[in-house]
Amino acid sequence: MSIKILGIETSCDETGVAIVDENGKILGDVLYIQDFIHSKFGGVVPEVAARRHIEVLPVALKEVLEKAKCEIREINAVACTIGPGLMGALLTGVSFAKSISISLNLHFIGIDHLEAHINAIFLEKNVEYPFIGLVISGGHTSIFFVEGIGKMELLGKTLDDAAGEAFDKASKALGLGYPGGPVIDRLSRNGDPDRYKFPRAMESSPDLNMSFSGLKTALITLIKKENSIRIEDLCASFQEAVLDTVFNKLKRAVEMKRAKRIVIAGGVASNSRLREKAKSLSEEMEADVFIPSPRLCTDNGAMVAYTGLKYLQMGYADSIDVDIYSRWKGIEIGKKIRTALFKG
Ligand code: KG4
Ligand code: ZN
């Protein structure tokens, strides 16, 4: 039997709607970005993001059905991100997804955004469990020990800003626009990462937590102090400090769990220097590193649809009254259901 799972993602400022089949193949994937709206504010404005999701969700649904060459009545289940994220933004996608599942009498699966980011790798590659999973994005920087679907042990996380947020704030301070990651990445390619000194916070603390907020302060102090600054060198030095902070803890997590595999996901995982450092870490630790293609690193509907498919295959879905949440609180697996979808 051919299965079609609809996935909806609206946890921040990207509206992602996708359809995957029973093998996790993407049949259609539509993404509406809002960077051009938020760039003038230097960061995501939650209320504006929610309003934009409401505008584009029906359009994105129509487009994804056309791409997947299917009718809405051919959809078998609806998966939607329920947290962590911006509450107003989450609410738009969840209300939309629940309306579809109620009106068509379909199973609803609430998806954790961080688990979806990690699972994005399975849309392209088959990675054996267990592995160390790093989610590095505009809202999160967290290291997990992942043993299966719904089995993610949090090993460490940022105690203040996320790594992507550090890039975005630095970019704003330098007048380089939003989002900051891609532009800092590009400028850094022609810069000297040792030119300016930035702190590596919590480097010697034994836990796997991280901190990035001091970097922004260091950057502003440096701009005020130096008369002439070479922007490429500044970006490269800043970027190196962010990535050193992350890789120091990532390496420790790999040692601690004697891991043989590492998955890196989230928007910042598309960073070119991060990809170089991941390669070196892989050689040093003799562990395989897997990173999704840039398109699947940033928020998208396909990673949500895929995660929904996996829960359904395990026989789980959620009650329609499942709630949204703003902060990560561990994964709560839904209720056991009886589904005819995966029999025979
Ligand atoms: O995963 P994502 O789309 O949304 C969140 O869940 O946060 O990540 C967006 C973040 C932004 O902070 C953006 O600046 C960062 O990812 N980003 C990058 C790059 N591309 C996007 N950071 C560094 N280098 C990049 N190439
Ligand atoms: Zn994300």
CSV table of C-alpha atoms and ligand atoms in Angstrom, one decimal:
chain,number,residue,atom,x,y,z
A,1,MET,CA,0.0,0.0,0.0
A,2,SER,CA,1.3,3.4,-0.9
A,3,ILE,CA,1.4,5.8,2.0
A,4,LYS,CA,1.6,9.6,1.9
A,5,ILE,CA,2.5,11.6,5.1
A,6,LEU,CA,2.0,15.4,5.1
A,7,GLY,CA,4.6,17.3,7.2
A,8,ILE,CA,4.2,20.9,8.4
A,9,GLU,CA,6.9,23.1,10.0
A,10,THR,CA,6.3,26.6,11.3
A,11,SER,CA,8.4,26.7,14.5
A,12,CYS,CA,10.3,29.9,13.5
A,13,ASP,CA,10.4,31.9,10.3
A,14,GLU,CA,10.3,29.2,7.6
A,15,THR,CA,7.0,27.7,6.4
A,16,GLY,CA,7.8,24.2,5.3
A,17,VAL,CA,5.2,21.8,3.9
A,18,ALA,CA,6.2,18.4,2.4
A,19,ILE,CA,4.9,15.0,1.5
A,20,VAL,CA,6.9,11.8,2.0
A,21,ASP,CA,6.0,8.2,1.0
A,22,GLU,CA,6.2,5.0,3.0
A,23,ASN,CA,10.0,4.7,2.1
A,24,GLY,CA,10.8,8.2,3.3
A,25,LYS,CA,11.1,9.5,-0.3
A,26,ILE,CA,10.2,13.1,-0.7
A,27,LEU,CA,7.3,13.4,-3.1
A,28,GLY,CA,7.0,17.2,-2.8
A,29,ASP,CA,8.7,19.8,-0.6
A,30,VAL,CA,7.7,23.5,-0.5
A,31,LEU,CA,9.5,26.1,1.6
A,32,TYR,CA,8.5,29.8,2.1
A,33,ILE,CA,11.3,31.8,3.7
A,34,GLN,CA,10.7,35.1,5.5
A,35,ASP,CA,14.3,36.5,5.6
A,36,PHE,CA,13.3,39.4,3.4
A,37,ILE,CA,10.6,40.4,5.9
A,38,HIS,CA,12.7,40.1,9.1
A,39,SER,CA,16.0,41.4,7.7
A,40,LYS,CA,15.0,45.0,8.3
A,41,PHE,CA,14.5,44.3,12.0
A,42,GLY,CA,17.8,42.4,12.3
A,43,GLY,CA,16.1,39.2,13.6
A,44,VAL,CA,12.9,37.3,13.6
A,45,VAL,CA,9.9,39.2,14.9
A,46,PRO,CA,7.6,36.5,16.4
A,47,GLU,CA,4.2,38.2,15.6
A,48,VAL,CA,5.2,39.0,12.1
A,49,ALA,CA,6.5,35.4,11.5
A,50,ALA,CA,3.1,34.0,12.7
A,51,ARG,CA,1.1,36.3,10.4
A,52,ARG,CA,3.2,35.3,7.4
A,53,HIS,CA,2.8,31.6,8.1
A,54,ILE,CA,-1.0,32.1,8.1
A,55,GLU,CA,-0.8,33.8,4.7
A,56,VAL,CA,1.4,31.2,3.0
A,57,LEU,CA,0.3,27.9,4.6
A,58,PRO,CA,-2.7,27.3,2.3
A,59,VAL,CA,-0.7,28.3,-0.8
A,60,ALA,CA,2.2,26.0,0.2
A,61,LEU,CA,-0.3,23.1,0.8
A,62,LYS,CA,-1.7,23.6,-2.7
A,63,GLU,CA,1.7,23.7,-4.2
A,64,VAL,CA,3.0,20.7,-2.4
A,65,LEU,CA,0.0,18.6,-3.6
A,66,GLU,CA,0.7,19.7,-7.1
A,67,LYS,CA,4.4,18.8,-6.8
A,68,ALA,CA,3.6,15.4,-5.3
A,69,LYS,CA,0.9,14.9,-8.0
A,70,CYS,CA,-1.7,13.9,-5.4
A,71,GLU,CA,-5.0,15.0,-4.0
A,72,ILE,CA,-5.5,16.0,-0.4
A,73,ARG,CA,-7.8,12.9,0.1
A,74,GLU,CA,-4.8,10.7,-0.7
A,75,ILE,CA,-2.9,11.9,2.4
A,76,ASN,CA,-2.8,9.2,5.1
A,77,ALA,CA,-1.6,11.1,8.1
A,78,VAL,CA,-0.5,14.6,9.2
A,79,ALA,CA,2.7,15.4,11.1
A,80,CYS,CA,3.4,18.9,12.5
A,81,THR,CA,6.1,20.5,14.6
A,82,ILE,CA,4.7,21.1,18.1
A,83,GLY,CA,7.9,22.5,19.8
A,84,PRO,CA,10.3,23.9,20.7
A,85,GLY,CA,9.8,27.2,18.9
A,86,LEU,CA,8.0,30.5,18.9
A,87,MET,CA,4.5,29.9,20.4
A,88,GLY,CA,2.6,32.1,17.9
A,89,ALA,CA,4.4,30.6,14.9
A,90,LEU,CA,3.9,27.0,16.2
A,91,LEU,CA,0.2,27.7,16.8
A,92,THR,CA,-0.4,28.6,13.1
A,93,GLY,CA,1.1,25.3,11.7
A,94,VAL,CA,-0.5,23.2,14.4
A,95,SER,CA,-4.0,24.7,14.0
A,96,PHE,CA,-3.7,24.2,10.2
A,97,ALA,CA,-2.4,20.6,10.5
A,98,LYS,CA,-5.1,19.7,13.1
A,99,SER,CA,-7.8,21.1,10.9
A,100,ILE,CA,-6.7,18.9,8.1
A,101,SER,CA,-6.5,15.9,10.2
A,102,ILE,CA,-9.9,16.5,11.9
A,103,SER,CA,-11.7,17.2,8.6
A,104,LEU,CA,-10.2,14.2,6.8
A,105,ASN,CA,-10.2,11.9,9.9
A,106,LEU,CA,-6.5,11.3,9.7
A,107,HIS,CA,-3.9,10.5,12.5
A,108,PHE,CA,-2.1,13.6,13.8
A,109,ILE,CA,1.5,13.2,14.9
A,110,GLY,CA,3.1,16.1,16.9
A,111,ILE,CA,6.8,16.3,16.1
A,112,ASP,CA,9.7,17.6,18.2
A,113,HIS,CA,11.6,20.1,16.1
A,114,LEU,CA,15.1,19.0,17.3
A,115,GLU,CA,14.3,15.3,16.6
A,116,ALA,CA,13.1,16.3,13.1
A,117,HIS,CA,16.4,18.2,12.5
A,118,ILE,CA,18.4,15.1,13.4
A,119,ASN,CA,16.2,12.8,11.4
A,120,ALA,CA,16.7,15.0,8.2
A,121,ILE,CA,19.8,12.9,7.6
A,122,PHE,CA,17.7,9.8,7.0
A,123,LEU,CA,16.1,11.5,4.0
A,124,GLU,CA,19.5,11.1,2.3
A,125,LYS,CA,21.5,8.5,4.1
A,126,ASN,CA,21.1,5.4,6.3
A,127,VAL,CA,22.9,6.0,9.6
A,128,GLU,CA,23.1,3.2,12.1
A,129,TYR,CA,22.1,3.9,15.8
A,130,PRO,CA,23.5,4.9,18.2
A,131,PHE,CA,25.2,8.2,17.3
A,132,ILE,CA,26.0,11.6,18.7
A,133,GLY,CA,23.6,14.2,17.3
A,134,LEU,CA,24.4,17.9,17.3
A,135,VAL,CA,21.6,20.3,16.5
A,136,ILE,CA,23.1,23.7,15.7
A,137,SER,CA,20.7,26.4,14.5
A,138,GLY,CA,19.3,29.9,15.2
A,139,GLY,CA,17.4,28.7,18.2
A,140,HIS,CA,19.3,25.7,19.5
A,141,THR,CA,22.8,24.3,20.1
A,142,SER,CA,22.3,20.9,21.8
A,143,ILE,CA,24.3,17.7,21.9
A,144,PHE,CA,22.4,14.4,22.2
A,145,PHE,CA,23.1,10.7,22.4
A,146,VAL,CA,20.6,9.2,20.0
A,147,GLU,CA,19.6,5.6,20.2
A,148,GLY,CA,16.5,5.5,18.1
A,149,ILE,CA,13.3,7.3,17.2
A,150,GLY,CA,12.1,9.1,20.3
A,151,LYS,CA,15.3,8.1,22.2
A,152,MET,CA,17.4,11.2,22.6
A,153,GLU,CA,19.4,11.8,25.7
A,154,LEU,CA,20.4,15.5,26.1
A,155,LEU,CA,24.2,15.6,27.0
A,156,GLY,CA,24.7,19.4,26.8
A,157,LYS,CA,23.4,22.6,25.4
A,158,THR,CA,24.0,26.3,25.2
A,159,LEU,CA,23.2,28.1,28.4
A,160,ASP,CA,22.4,31.4,26.6
A,161,ASP,CA,22.5,32.2,22.9
A,162,ALA,CA,22.4,29.6,20.2
A,163,ALA,CA,25.4,29.4,17.8
A,164,GLY,CA,23.2,30.7,14.9
A,165,GLU,CA,21.9,33.5,17.1
A,166,ALA,CA,25.6,34.4,17.8
A,167,PHE,CA,26.2,34.7,14.0
A,168,ASP,CA,23.0,36.7,13.6
A,169,LYS,CA,23.8,39.1,16.4
A,170,ALA,CA,27.4,39.6,15.2
A,171,SER,CA,26.1,40.3,11.7
A,172,LYS,CA,23.6,42.8,13.0
A,173,ALA,CA,26.4,44.6,15.0
A,174,LEU,CA,28.5,44.7,11.8
A,175,GLY,CA,25.6,45.9,9.7
A,176,LEU,CA,25.7,42.8,7.5
A,177,GLY,CA,22.0,42.0,7.7
A,178,TYR,CA,19.9,39.0,8.7
A,179,PRO,CA,20.4,36.0,8.6
A,180,GLY,CA,24.1,36.5,9.7
A,181,GLY,CA,25.4,32.9,9.3
A,182,PRO,CA,25.6,32.7,5.5
A,183,VAL,CA,27.2,36.2,5.1
A,184,ILE,CA,29.8,35.6,7.8
A,185,ASP,CA,30.5,32.2,6.3
A,186,ARG,CA,31.1,33.7,2.9
A,187,LEU,CA,33.3,36.6,4.2
A,188,SER,CA,35.3,34.3,6.4
A,189,ARG,CA,36.5,32.3,3.4
A,190,ASN,CA,38.9,35.2,2.6
A,191,GLY,CA,39.8,35.9,6.2
A,192,ASP,CA,42.4,35.0,8.8
A,193,PRO,CA,40.8,33.2,11.8
A,194,ASP,CA,43.8,34.0,14.0
A,195,ARG,CA,43.8,37.7,13.3
A,196,TYR,CA,41.6,38.7,16.3
A,197,LYS,CA,41.3,37.0,19.6
A,198,PHE,CA,37.8,35.8,20.8
A,199,PRO,CA,37.1,33.9,24.0
A,200,ARG,CA,36.3,30.1,24.0
A,201,ALA,CA,33.7,30.1,26.8
A,202,MET,CA,33.4,27.1,29.2
A,203,GLU,CA,36.3,25.4,27.4
A,204,SER,CA,37.6,23.8,30.6
A,205,SER,CA,34.3,23.1,32.4
A,206,PRO,CA,33.8,19.3,32.5
A,207,ASP,CA,30.2,19.3,31.4
A,208,LEU,CA,29.0,19.5,27.8
A,209,ASN,CA,27.2,22.8,28.1
A,210,MET,CA,28.2,25.8,26.0
A,211,SER,CA,28.0,29.6,26.1
A,212,PHE,CA,28.1,32.1,23.2
A,213,SER,CA,26.7,35.4,24.6
A,214,GLY,CA,30.1,36.7,25.6
A,215,LEU,CA,31.3,36.5,22.0
A,216,LYS,CA,28.9,39.3,20.9
A,217,THR,CA,30.2,41.5,23.8
A,218,ALA,CA,33.8,40.8,22.8
A,219,LEU,CA,33.0,41.7,19.2
A,220,ILE,CA,31.4,45.0,20.1
A,221,THR,CA,34.3,45.9,22.4
A,222,LEU,CA,36.8,45.0,19.6
A,223,ILE,CA,35.0,47.1,17.0
A,224,LYS,CA,35.0,50.1,19.3
A,225,LYS,CA,38.7,49.7,20.2
A,226,GLU,CA,40.3,49.0,16.7
A,227,ASN,CA,40.6,51.9,14.3
A,228,SER,CA,40.7,49.9,11.1
A,229,ILE,CA,39.2,46.5,10.9
A,230,ARG,CA,39.5,44.0,8.1
A,231,ILE,CA,36.0,42.6,8.0
A,232,GLU,CA,36.9,39.2,6.5
A,233,ASP,CA,39.5,38.6,9.3
A,234,LEU,CA,37.0,39.7,11.9
A,235,CYS,CA,34.3,37.3,10.6
A,236,ALA,CA,36.8,34.4,10.3
A,237,SER,CA,38.1,35.0,13.8
A,238,PHE,CA,34.5,35.2,15.2
A,239,GLN,CA,33.3,32.1,13.3
A,240,GLU,CA,36.3,30.1,14.5
A,241,ALA,CA,35.6,31.0,18.1
A,242,VAL,CA,31.9,29.9,17.7
A,243,LEU,CA,32.9,26.6,16.0
A,244,ASP,CA,35.8,25.8,18.4
A,245,THR,CA,33.4,26.2,21.3
A,246,VAL,CA,31.0,23.7,19.7
A,247,PHE,CA,33.6,21.2,18.5
A,248,ASN,CA,35.4,21.1,21.9
A,249,LYS,CA,32.2,19.8,23.5
A,250,LEU,CA,31.2,17.6,20.5
A,251,LYS,CA,34.6,15.9,20.7
A,252,ARG,CA,34.1,15.3,24.4
A,253,ALA,CA,30.7,13.8,23.8
A,254,VAL,CA,32.1,11.4,21.2
A,255,GLU,CA,34.8,10.4,23.7
A,256,MET,CA,32.4,10.0,26.6
A,257,LYS,CA,30.0,7.7,24.6
A,258,ARG,CA,32.8,6.1,22.6
A,259,ALA,CA,30.6,7.0,19.6
A,260,LYS,CA,31.4,5.7,16.1
A,261,ARG,CA,29.0,8.0,14.3
A,262,ILE,CA,28.1,11.7,14.5
A,263,VAL,CA,25.1,13.5,12.9
A,264,ILE,CA,25.2,17.3,12.6
A,265,ALA,CA,22.0,19.1,11.7
A,266,GLY,CA,20.3,22.5,11.8
A,267,GLY,CA,20.8,25.7,9.9
A,268,VAL,CA,24.4,26.3,11.0
A,269,ALA,CA,25.4,22.8,9.8
A,270,SER,CA,25.5,24.3,6.3
A,271,ASN,CA,28.5,26.4,7.3
A,272,SER,CA,31.5,25.6,5.1
A,273,ARG,CA,34.1,25.9,7.9
A,274,LEU,CA,31.9,23.7,10.1
A,275,ARG,CA,32.0,21.0,7.4
A,276,GLU,CA,35.8,21.2,7.2
A,277,LYS,CA,36.1,20.9,11.0
A,278,ALA,CA,33.7,18.0,11.0
A,279,LYS,CA,35.9,16.2,8.5
A,280,SER,CA,39.0,16.7,10.8
A,281,LEU,CA,37.0,15.5,13.8
A,282,SER,CA,36.0,12.4,11.9
A,283,GLU,CA,39.6,11.6,11.1
A,284,GLU,CA,40.8,12.3,14.6
A,285,MET,CA,38.1,10.4,16.4
A,286,GLU,CA,37.8,7.6,13.7
A,287,ALA,CA,34.0,8.3,13.7
A,288,ASP,CA,31.9,8.8,10.6
A,289,VAL,CA,30.3,12.2,10.4
A,290,PHE,CA,27.0,12.7,8.5
A,291,ILE,CA,25.6,16.2,7.6
A,292,PRO,CA,22.4,16.7,5.5
A,293,SER,CA,22.6,18.8,2.3
A,294,PRO,CA,22.2,22.5,3.1
A,295,ARG,CA,18.6,22.5,2.0
A,296,LEU,CA,17.7,19.9,4.6
A,297,CYS,CA,19.9,21.5,7.3
A,298,THR,CA,17.6,24.5,7.6
A,299,ASP,CA,14.0,24.2,8.7
A,300,ASN,CA,11.8,22.2,6.2
A,301,GLY,CA,8.6,20.2,6.1
A,302,ALA,CA,10.3,17.0,4.8
A,303,MET,CA,12.2,16.3,8.1
A,304,VAL,CA,8.8,16.6,9.9
A,305,ALA,CA,6.9,14.3,7.5
A,306,TYR,CA,9.7,11.7,7.8
A,307,THR,CA,9.7,11.7,11.6
A,308,GLY,CA,5.9,11.4,11.5
A,309,LEU,CA,6.2,8.4,9.2
A,310,LYS,CA,8.6,6.7,11.6
A,311,TYR,CA,6.3,7.2,14.6
A,312,LEU,CA,3.4,5.8,12.6
A,313,GLN,CA,5.4,2.8,11.5
A,314,MET,CA,6.1,2.1,15.2
A,315,GLY,CA,2.3,2.5,15.8
A,316,TYR,CA,2.2,5.8,17.6
A,317,ALA,CA,0.2,9.0,17.0
A,318,ASP,CA,-1.0,11.8,19.2
A,319,SER,CA,-4.3,12.9,20.6
A,320,ILE,CA,-5.7,15.9,18.7
A,321,ASP,CA,-5.5,18.0,21.9
A,322,VAL,CA,-1.7,17.6,22.1
A,323,ASP,CA,-0.2,20.9,23.2
A,324,ILE,CA,2.6,23.0,21.8
A,325,TYR,CA,5.7,24.0,23.8
A,326,SER,CA,8.4,26.7,23.6
A,327,ARG,CA,11.3,24.9,25.3
A,328,TRP,CA,12.8,21.5,24.9
A,329,LYS,CA,11.5,19.1,27.5
A,330,GLY,CA,12.4,15.7,26.3
A,331,ILE,CA,10.5,13.7,23.8
A,332,GLU,CA,7.0,12.5,24.8
A,333,ILE,CA,6.0,9.7,22.6
A,334,GLY,CA,2.3,9.8,21.7
A,335,LYS,CA,-0.3,7.1,22.3
A,336,LYS,CA,-0.2,3.6,20.8
A,337,ILE,CA,-2.6,3.3,17.9
A,338,ARG,CA,-3.9,0.6,15.8
A,339,THR,CA,-3.3,1.5,12.2
A,340,ALA,CA,-4.0,-0.5,9.1
A,341,LEU,CA,-1.6,1.6,7.2
A,342,PHE,CA,1.5,-0.6,7.6
A,343,LYS,CA,0.0,-4.0,7.6
A,344,GLY,CA,1.0,-6.3,4.7
B,1,KG4,O1,17.6,25.5,11.5
B,1,KG4,P1,17.3,27.0,11.1
B,1,KG4,O2,16.8,27.2,9.7
B,1,KG4,O3,16.3,27.6,12.1
B,1,KG4,C1,16.2,27.4,13.4
B,1,KG4,O4,15.7,26.3,13.9
B,1,KG4,O5,16.8,28.2,14.1
B,1,KG4,O6,18.7,27.8,11.4
B,1,KG4,C2,18.8,29.2,11.1
B,1,KG4,C3,20.1,29.6,11.5
B,1,KG4,C4,20.3,31.2,11.5
B,1,KG4,O7,20.8,31.6,12.7
B,1,KG4,C5,21.4,31.4,10.4
B,1,KG4,O8,22.2,32.5,10.6
B,1,KG4,C6,22.1,30.1,10.5
B,1,KG4,O9,21.2,29.1,10.8
B,1,KG4,N1,22.9,29.7,9.3
B,1,KG4,C7,24.2,29.6,9.2
B,1,KG4,C8,24.6,29.4,7.8
B,1,KG4,N2,23.4,29.2,7.2
B,1,KG4,C9,22.4,29.4,8.1
B,1,KG4,N3,25.2,29.8,10.1
B,1,KG4,C10,26.5,29.7,9.8
B,1,KG4,N4,26.8,29.5,8.5
B,1,KG4,C11,25.9,29.3,7.5
B,1,KG4,N5,26.3,29.0,6.3
B,2,ZN,ZN,15.3,24.6,13.2
